[in-house]
mmCIF file with all atom_site columns, C-alpha atoms in Angstrom:
data_model
loop_
_atom_site.group_PDB
_atom_site.id
_atom_site.type_symbol
_atom_site.label_atom_id
_atom_site.label_alt_id
_atom_site.label_comp_id
_atom_site.label_asym_id
_atom_site.label_entity_id
_atom_site.label_seq_id
_atom_site.pdbx_PDB_ins_code
_atom_site.Cartn_x
_atom_site.Cartn_y
_atom_site.Cartn_z
_atom_site.occupancy
_atom_site.B_iso_or_equiv
_atom_site.pdbx_formal_charge
_atom_site.auth_seq_id
_atom_site.auth_comp_id
_atom_site.auth_asym_id
_atom_site.auth_atom_id
_atom_site.pdbx_PDB_model_num
ATOM 1  C CA . MET I 1 1  ? 80.638 150.329 84.789  1.00 0.00 ? 181 MET I CA 1
ATOM 2  C CA . GLN I 1 2  ? 78.618 147.593 82.669  1.00 0.00 ? 182 GLN I CA 1
ATOM 3  C CA . GLN I 1 3  ? 81.864 145.778 81.452  1.00 0.00 ? 183 GLN I CA 1
ATOM 4  C CA . SER I 1 4  ? 83.356 146.440 84.202  1.00 0.00 ? 184 SER I CA 1
ATOM 5  C CA . LYS I 1 5  ? 81.223 144.001 86.177  1.00 0.00 ? 185 LYS I CA 1
ATOM 6  C CA . SER I 1 6  ? 81.473 141.637 83.920  1.00 0.00 ? 186 SER I CA 1
ATOM 7  C CA . ALA I 1 7  ? 85.838 141.005 83.061  1.00 0.00 ? 187 ALA I CA 1
ATOM 8  C CA . ALA I 1 8  ? 85.787 141.888 86.961  1.00 0.00 ? 188 ALA I CA 1
ATOM 9  C CA . ASN I 1 9  ? 83.969 137.836 87.770  1.00 0.00 ? 189 ASN I CA 1
ATOM 10 C CA . GLN I 1 10 ? 81.509 137.261 84.727  1.00 0.00 ? 190 GLN I CA 1
ATOM 11 C CA . TYR I 1 11 ? 81.535 135.774 81.324  1.00 0.00 ? 191 TYR I CA 1
ATOM 12 C CA . GLU I 1 12 ? 79.687 135.495 78.533  1.00 0.00 ? 192 GLU I CA 1
ATOM 13 C CA . GLU I 1 13 ? 78.723 132.183 77.367  1.00 0.00 ? 193 GLU I CA 1
ATOM 14 C CA . ASN I 1 14 ? 76.230 131.067 74.384  1.00 0.00 ? 194 ASN I CA 1
ATOM 15 C CA . GLY I 1 15 ? 74.124 133.984 75.901  1.00 0.00 ? 195 GLY I CA 1
ATOM 16 C CA . ILE I 1 16 ? 74.271 132.544 79.264  1.00 0.00 ? 196 ILE I CA 1
ATOM 17 C CA . VAL I 1 17 ? 76.323 134.555 81.953  1.00 0.00 ? 197 VAL I CA 1
ATOM 18 C CA . VAL I 1 18 ? 78.397 132.520 84.167  1.00 0.00 ? 198 VAL I CA 1
ATOM 19 C CA . ASP I 1 19 ? 80.217 133.159 87.490  1.00 0.00 ? 199 ASP I CA 1
ATOM 20 C CA . VAL I 1 20 ? 83.687 132.015 87.252  1.00 0.00 ? 200 VAL I CA 1
ATOM 21 C CA . ASP I 1 21 ? 84.276 132.484 90.743  1.00 0.00 ? 201 ASP I CA 1
ATOM 22 C CA . PRO I 1 22 ? 84.334 128.776 92.019  1.00 0.00 ? 202 PRO I CA 1
ATOM 23 C CA . LEU I 1 23 ? 84.493 130.568 96.117  1.00 0.00 ? 203 LEU I CA 1
ATOM 24 C CA . ILE I 1 24 ? 80.891 132.176 94.807  1.00 0.00 ? 204 ILE I CA 1
ATOM 25 C CA . ILE I 1 25 ? 79.789 129.298 93.041  1.00 0.00 ? 205 ILE I CA 1
ATOM 26 C CA . LYS I 1 26 ? 80.144 126.581 96.633  1.00 0.00 ? 206 LYS I CA 1
ATOM 27 C CA . GLN I 1 27 ? 78.397 128.731 98.704  1.00 0.00 ? 207 GLN I CA 1
ATOM 28 C CA . ASN I 1 28 ? 75.636 129.077 96.579  1.00 0.00 ? 208 ASN I CA 1
ATOM 29 C CA . LEU I 1 29 ? 75.544 125.511 96.215  1.00 0.00 ? 209 LEU I CA 1
ATOM 30 C CA . VAL I 1 30 ? 75.254 125.432 100.201 1.00 0.00 ? 210 VAL I CA 1
ATOM 31 C CA . SER I 1 31 ? 73.087 128.102 100.398 1.00 0.00 ? 211 SER I CA 1
ATOM 32 C CA . ILE I 1 32 ? 70.700 125.699 97.623  1.00 0.00 ? 212 ILE I CA 1
ATOM 33 C CA . GLU I 1 33 ? 71.558 122.629 99.539  1.00 0.00 ? 213 GLU I CA 1
ATOM 34 C CA . GLN I 1 34 ? 70.670 124.669 103.364 1.00 0.00 ? 214 GLN I CA 1
ATOM 35 C CA . TRP I 1 35 ? 66.661 126.028 101.451 1.00 0.00 ? 215 TRP I CA 1
ATOM 36 C CA . THR I 1 36 ? 66.173 122.339 100.424 1.00 0.00 ? 216 THR I CA 1
ATOM 37 C CA . SER I 1 37 ? 67.680 121.155 103.881 1.00 0.00 ? 217 SER I CA 1
ATOM 38 C CA . ASN I 1 38 ? 65.184 123.615 105.484 1.00 0.00 ? 218 ASN I CA 1
ATOM 39 C CA . GLU I 1 39 ? 62.286 122.691 102.845 1.00 0.00 ? 219 GLU I CA 1
ATOM 40 C CA . LEU I 1 40 ? 62.260 119.441 104.120 1.00 0.00 ? 220 LEU I CA 1
#
């Protein structure tokens, strides 16, 4: 289970799990921007 999930959308580099899906990364950045703008 853990290995298949890792192979599906993540890889581990230097002990750091990095998400390699650009859509997910973009969505996360948008969420952070919205959250910070709401804080302001």
